[in-house]
Amino acid sequence: MGKLLFIFNQYSGKGQIKNFLVEIIDIFVRENFDVTVYTTQAPGDATEKIMEDGAKFDRIVCSGGDGTLDECVTGLMKANLRIPIGYIPTGSTNDFGSSLGIDKKMVESANIAATGDLFPCDVGKFQDDYFVYVAAFGIFTETSYTTSQKLKNALGHAAYILSGIKQISNVPSYHIRIEYEDEVIEDDFIYGMVTNSLSVGGFTGIIKGEVGLSDGIFEGCLVRTPNNILELNDAIAFLTGIKKESQFVYNFQSDTFKIHCDEEFPWTLDGEFGGEHKEVTISCIHEGMDILVE
């Protein structure tokens, strides 16, 4: 009998998981797992739990938004553990779960977590921290970790857009130099991201090129600072998926990115606050984790 740690955020997605808990745990038990249940109590709690107790388990299943998955993967990476991880997505956008093709129906995703196939997936390294699918800065990124859980639950994905609109009247701009491969880009930017996902913030089409979640390559996207309101509208239309192309966007691919700014500026990692930095190195850990997929 294998030991399974089931970690979940009971407030994510209107707390709907409470209606399926018995059925989910029954699925795990029927697959011959000895189940330990842990409800997260505060930000970063899942990371701490896995670093302390993860080695006792043969499988870890987490449920919540992409931030909960990020915490679990970060715990595994920091503890240097290679334990299969299952994901039951319940958040407002669930970018990474969608990219993996994991069913949003909780019972179905629980079945995948219990009986699915192992998929070796790339993991992002950000300084001494980790992320699953996106490291980003600039307009709209702050909304992911400042929007209240209550508003996310009430409005879902629309909550991010409404909160993000508040930033449009005072868009922060950063003069940044980014090095990748043998290339250097230097300009003023209102947004930037390094990602390993088919969608970000619920929007598809922002990331260009062929995206492979285990190819050892991440996708970069930078949006140049516009000069007037018309150019700003063009850039925002691209970021929100209304326009598929924009003259203000740089797209590129690499396994390592070095980013420099003369001032400290805030980052988000999978929708959670990633600190303020002047110098950042982002790299891809090829096939750094095993996640269960259909």
Short mmCIF file of C-alpha atoms in Angstrom, two decimals:
data_model
loop_
_atom_site.label_atom_id
_atom_site.label_comp_id
_atom_site.label_asym_id
_atom_site.label_seq_id
_atom_site.Cartn_x
_atom_site.Cartn_y
_atom_site.Cartn_z
CA MET A 1 0.00 0.00 0.00
CA GLY A 2 1.43 3.35 -1.06
CA LYS A 3 1.27 6.46 1.12
CA LEU A 4 -0.47 9.49 -0.40
CA LEU A 5 -0.43 13.05 0.92
CA PHE A 6 -3.50 15.03 -0.18
CA ILE A 7 -2.99 18.79 0.23
CA PHE A 8 -5.80 21.18 -0.63
CA ASN A 9 -6.82 24.83 -0.36
CA GLN A 10 -10.37 24.66 0.95
CA TYR A 11 -11.15 28.24 -0.14
CA SER A 12 -10.08 27.98 -3.78
CA GLY A 13 -12.83 28.07 -6.42
CA LYS A 14 -15.69 28.92 -4.03
CA GLY A 15 -14.69 26.01 -1.80
CA GLN A 16 -16.41 23.53 -4.10
CA ILE A 17 -13.96 20.76 -3.21
CA LYS A 18 -15.81 20.31 0.10
CA ASN A 19 -18.70 18.80 -1.87
CA PHE A 20 -16.45 16.13 -3.40
CA LEU A 21 -14.03 15.27 -0.59
CA VAL A 22 -15.53 11.89 0.29
CA GLU A 23 -15.63 10.81 -3.34
CA ILE A 24 -12.06 12.00 -3.99
CA ILE A 25 -10.61 10.27 -0.94
CA ASP A 26 -12.55 7.10 -1.81
CA ILE A 27 -10.87 7.09 -5.25
CA PHE A 28 -7.45 7.19 -3.60
CA VAL A 29 -8.30 4.47 -1.10
CA ARG A 30 -9.70 2.21 -3.85
CA GLU A 31 -6.37 2.56 -5.65
CA ASN A 32 -4.71 1.14 -2.54
CA PHE A 33 -3.32 4.37 -1.10
CA ASP A 34 -3.05 5.11 2.61
CA VAL A 35 -4.27 8.73 2.56
CA THR A 36 -3.14 11.63 4.75
CA VAL A 37 -5.19 14.83 4.34
CA TYR A 38 -3.75 18.29 4.96
CA THR A 39 -5.60 21.60 4.52
CA THR A 40 -3.39 24.62 3.85
CA GLN A 41 -3.54 27.27 6.57
CA ALA A 42 -1.57 30.18 5.10
CA PRO A 43 0.47 31.19 2.02
CA GLY A 44 3.55 28.99 1.68
CA ASP A 45 2.06 26.33 3.94
CA ALA A 46 2.11 23.56 1.31
CA THR A 47 5.81 24.19 0.63
CA GLU A 48 6.64 23.90 4.33
CA LYS A 49 4.58 20.72 4.74
CA ILE A 50 6.28 18.97 1.83
CA MET A 51 9.76 20.04 2.91
CA GLU A 52 9.09 18.66 6.39
CA ASP A 53 7.12 15.47 5.63
CA GLY A 54 7.20 14.87 1.86
CA ALA A 55 9.80 12.10 2.02
CA LYS A 56 7.33 9.92 3.96
CA PHE A 57 5.00 9.65 0.96
CA ASP A 58 4.93 7.82 -2.37
CA ARG A 59 2.57 10.30 -4.04
CA ILE A 60 1.45 13.86 -3.41
CA VAL A 61 -1.87 15.20 -4.72
CA CYS A 62 -2.73 18.87 -4.41
CA SER A 63 -5.93 20.76 -5.06
CA GLY A 64 -6.37 24.50 -5.44
CA GLY A 65 -5.27 27.10 -7.95
CA ASP A 66 -1.99 27.18 -9.82
CA GLY A 67 -0.47 28.87 -6.75
CA THR A 68 -1.15 25.76 -4.65
CA LEU A 69 0.51 23.57 -7.26
CA ASP A 70 3.44 26.02 -7.32
CA GLU A 71 3.86 25.67 -3.53
CA CYS A 72 3.86 21.87 -3.73
CA VAL A 73 6.37 21.73 -6.58
CA THR A 74 8.56 24.31 -4.81
CA GLY A 75 8.54 22.10 -1.70
CA LEU A 76 9.61 19.07 -3.74
CA MET A 77 12.40 20.98 -5.47
CA LYS A 78 13.76 22.57 -2.29
CA ALA A 79 13.70 19.22 -0.50
CA ASN A 80 15.31 17.53 -3.52
CA LEU A 81 12.48 14.99 -3.72
CA ARG A 82 11.31 13.20 -6.86
CA ILE A 83 7.78 12.14 -5.90
CA PRO A 84 4.92 11.86 -8.45
CA ILE A 85 2.46 14.72 -8.07
CA GLY A 86 -1.23 14.79 -8.98
CA TYR A 87 -3.24 17.97 -9.50
CA ILE A 88 -6.94 18.67 -8.95
CA PRO A 89 -7.38 22.23 -10.27
CA THR A 90 -10.05 24.38 -8.60
CA GLY A 91 -8.73 27.93 -9.13
CA SER A 92 -10.11 30.80 -11.20
CA THR A 93 -7.91 30.34 -14.27
CA ASN A 94 -5.96 27.04 -13.94
CA ASP A 95 -3.58 27.84 -16.78
CA PHE A 96 -1.23 24.96 -16.17
CA GLY A 97 -3.91 22.34 -15.58
CA SER A 98 -5.47 23.31 -18.89
CA SER A 99 -2.10 23.08 -20.65
CA LEU A 100 -1.68 19.53 -19.30
CA GLY A 101 -5.19 18.56 -20.36
CA ILE A 102 -6.25 17.82 -16.78
CA ASP A 103 -10.05 17.73 -16.46
CA LYS A 104 -11.58 20.61 -14.48
CA LYS A 105 -14.19 18.22 -13.07
CA MET A 106 -12.77 17.36 -9.67
CA VAL A 107 -13.72 13.68 -9.63
CA GLU A 108 -12.20 13.16 -13.08
CA SER A 109 -8.98 14.96 -12.15
CA ALA A 110 -8.82 12.90 -8.93
CA ASN A 111 -8.99 9.76 -11.07
CA ILE A 112 -6.10 11.09 -13.16
CA ALA A 113 -4.13 11.87 -10.00
CA ALA A 114 -4.67 8.30 -8.78
CA THR A 115 -4.32 6.28 -11.99
CA GLY A 116 -2.82 8.55 -14.67
CA ASP A 117 0.46 8.30 -16.52
CA LEU A 118 3.61 10.01 -15.30
CA PHE A 119 4.64 12.98 -17.43
CA PRO A 120 8.18 14.37 -16.87
CA CYS A 121 7.63 18.12 -16.97
CA ASP A 122 10.01 21.07 -17.03
CA VAL A 123 10.27 23.28 -13.93
CA GLY A 124 11.37 26.91 -13.78
CA LYS A 125 14.16 28.12 -11.50
CA PHE A 126 14.00 31.79 -10.49
CA GLN A 127 17.05 32.81 -8.45
CA ASP A 128 16.77 30.40 -5.48
CA ASP A 129 13.03 29.90 -5.95
CA TYR A 130 10.95 27.81 -8.37
CA PHE A 131 7.88 28.16 -10.56
CA VAL A 132 5.71 25.77 -12.53
CA TYR A 133 4.58 27.76 -15.54
CA VAL A 134 5.20 31.53 -15.43
CA ALA A 135 7.48 34.20 -13.99
CA ALA A 136 6.20 37.67 -14.88
CA PHE A 137 6.42 41.39 -14.12
CA GLY A 138 4.50 44.52 -15.02
CA ILE A 139 0.91 45.46 -15.73
CA PHE A 140 -1.79 42.98 -14.58
CA THR A 141 0.70 40.75 -12.74
CA GLU A 142 0.16 42.38 -9.35
CA THR A 143 -3.57 41.68 -9.55
CA SER A 144 -3.03 37.93 -9.28
CA TYR A 145 -1.71 38.15 -5.72
CA THR A 146 -3.56 41.29 -4.53
CA THR A 147 -7.06 40.31 -5.71
CA SER A 148 -8.96 38.91 -2.74
CA GLN A 149 -10.04 35.26 -2.65
CA LYS A 150 -13.62 36.45 -2.11
CA LEU A 151 -13.56 38.48 -5.35
CA LYS A 152 -11.91 35.63 -7.27
CA ASN A 153 -14.60 33.24 -6.07
CA ALA A 154 -17.42 35.66 -6.89
CA LEU A 155 -16.28 36.72 -10.36
CA GLY A 156 -13.80 34.04 -11.45
CA HIS A 157 -11.46 35.10 -14.24
CA ALA A 158 -13.24 38.48 -14.62
CA ALA A 159 -11.90 39.48 -11.20
CA TYR A 160 -8.36 39.60 -12.59
CA ILE A 161 -9.41 41.85 -15.47
CA LEU A 162 -11.38 44.24 -13.26
CA SER A 163 -8.53 44.51 -10.77
CA GLY A 164 -6.01 44.96 -13.58
CA ILE A 165 -7.94 47.86 -15.10
CA LYS A 166 -7.03 49.89 -12.00
CA GLN A 167 -3.40 49.88 -13.16
CA ILE A 168 -4.04 51.22 -16.64
CA SER A 169 -4.15 54.88 -15.56
CA ASN A 170 -0.72 54.55 -13.97
CA VAL A 171 1.18 51.91 -15.91
CA PRO A 172 4.63 51.17 -14.45
CA SER A 173 7.49 51.10 -16.97
CA TYR A 174 10.91 49.53 -16.46
CA HIS A 175 14.12 49.93 -18.43
CA ILE A 176 15.34 46.37 -18.79
CA ARG A 177 18.16 44.45 -20.45
CA ILE A 178 17.51 40.78 -21.14
CA GLU A 179 20.14 38.31 -22.35
CA TYR A 180 19.31 34.93 -23.86
CA GLU A 181 21.25 32.63 -26.19
CA ASP A 182 23.55 35.11 -27.99
CA GLU A 183 20.95 37.88 -28.09
CA VAL A 184 20.46 41.05 -26.03
CA ILE A 185 17.29 43.15 -25.88
CA GLU A 186 17.27 46.50 -24.08
CA ASP A 187 14.24 48.79 -23.96
CA ASP A 188 11.46 50.15 -21.74
CA PHE A 189 8.76 47.58 -20.95
CA ILE A 190 5.37 47.51 -19.22
CA TYR A 191 5.16 43.71 -19.12
CA GLY A 192 7.37 40.68 -19.39
CA MET A 193 7.13 36.97 -18.76
CA VAL A 194 9.02 33.71 -19.07
CA THR A 195 6.59 30.83 -19.36
CA ASN A 196 6.03 27.14 -19.91
CA SER A 197 2.30 27.05 -20.65
CA LEU A 198 -0.23 27.26 -23.46
CA SER A 199 -2.10 30.05 -21.67
CA VAL A 200 -1.38 32.75 -19.09
CA GLY A 201 -4.04 34.51 -17.05
CA GLY A 202 -6.66 32.46 -18.87
CA PHE A 203 -5.63 33.90 -22.24
CA THR A 204 -4.29 31.83 -25.11
CA GLY A 205 -2.39 33.21 -28.08
CA ILE A 206 -0.03 35.48 -26.12
CA ILE A 207 2.78 32.93 -26.30
CA LYS A 208 4.22 32.48 -29.78
CA GLY A 209 6.12 29.53 -31.23
CA GLU A 210 5.78 25.86 -30.50
CA VAL A 211 5.23 25.25 -26.79
CA GLY A 212 6.42 21.96 -25.32
CA LEU A 213 6.06 21.39 -21.59
CA SER A 214 9.03 19.00 -21.48
CA ASP A 215 11.30 20.30 -24.25
CA GLY A 216 13.84 22.03 -22.01
CA ILE A 217 12.91 25.41 -23.51
CA PHE A 218 10.87 28.29 -22.07
CA GLU A 219 9.06 31.02 -23.97
CA GLY A 220 9.77 34.71 -23.35
CA CYS A 221 7.48 37.64 -24.09
CA LEU A 222 8.14 41.36 -23.52
CA VAL A 223 5.72 44.24 -24.19
CA ARG A 224 7.43 47.54 -24.98
CA THR A 225 6.24 50.71 -23.24
CA PRO A 226 3.78 52.59 -25.50
CA ASN A 227 4.12 56.33 -26.14
CA ASN A 228 0.44 57.32 -26.05
CA ILE A 229 -3.04 56.06 -25.18
CA LEU A 230 -3.63 54.54 -28.63
CA GLU A 231 -0.45 52.50 -28.38
CA LEU A 232 -1.37 51.54 -24.80
CA ASN A 233 -4.75 50.28 -26.02
CA ASP A 234 -2.97 48.19 -28.66
CA ALA A 235 -0.65 46.63 -26.08
CA ILE A 236 -3.47 45.89 -23.63
CA ALA A 237 -5.60 44.39 -26.41
CA PHE A 238 -2.75 41.96 -27.05
CA LEU A 239 -2.25 41.10 -23.38
CA THR A 240 -5.96 40.40 -22.90
CA GLY A 241 -6.19 38.23 -26.00
CA ILE A 242 -8.31 40.60 -28.11
CA LYS A 243 -5.50 41.09 -30.66
CA LYS A 244 -3.27 38.24 -31.81
CA GLU A 245 -0.37 40.46 -32.91
CA SER A 246 1.19 43.69 -31.67
CA GLN A 247 4.07 45.86 -32.86
CA PHE A 248 5.10 46.33 -29.22
CA VAL A 249 5.86 42.68 -28.47
CA TYR A 250 9.13 40.73 -28.45
CA ASN A 251 8.84 36.91 -28.48
CA PHE A 252 11.77 34.51 -28.06
CA GLN A 253 12.75 31.09 -26.67
CA SER A 254 15.67 29.88 -24.54
CA ASP A 255 16.58 27.66 -21.60
CA THR A 256 18.17 30.56 -19.67
CA PHE A 257 17.31 34.25 -19.33
CA LYS A 258 19.35 36.93 -17.55
CA ILE A 259 17.40 40.09 -16.76
CA HIS A 260 18.77 43.37 -15.42
CA CYS A 261 17.04 46.58 -14.30
CA ASP A 262 18.55 49.65 -12.59
CA GLU A 263 15.79 49.57 -9.97
CA GLU A 264 14.18 46.79 -7.98
CA PHE A 265 10.83 45.77 -9.42
CA PRO A 266 8.23 43.17 -8.38
CA TRP A 267 7.78 39.72 -9.92
CA THR A 268 5.05 37.11 -9.69
CA LEU A 269 5.69 33.36 -9.81
CA ASP A 270 2.62 31.35 -10.83
CA GLY A 271 0.42 34.19 -9.60
CA GLU A 272 2.14 34.54 -6.21
CA PHE A 273 4.46 37.36 -5.13
CA GLY A 274 8.04 36.54 -6.10
CA GLY A 275 9.85 39.46 -4.46
CA GLU A 276 11.50 42.59 -5.87
CA HIS A 277 14.77 42.25 -7.77
CA LYS A 278 17.29 44.17 -9.89
CA GLU A 279 19.11 41.14 -11.31
CA VAL A 280 17.30 37.92 -12.14
CA THR A 281 18.41 34.64 -13.69
CA ILE A 282 15.63 32.35 -14.89
CA SER A 283 16.45 28.86 -16.11
CA CYS A 284 14.64 25.71 -17.18
CA ILE A 285 15.15 22.50 -15.20
CA HIS A 286 14.52 19.96 -17.94
CA GLU A 287 11.96 17.32 -16.86
CA GLY A 288 12.40 18.43 -13.26
CA MET A 289 9.18 16.87 -11.93
CA ASP A 290 6.77 14.01 -12.61
CA ILE A 291 3.10 14.99 -12.85
CA LEU A 292 0.18 12.65 -13.51
CA VAL A 293 -1.80 13.22 -16.70
CA GLU A 294 -4.54 11.40 -18.57
#
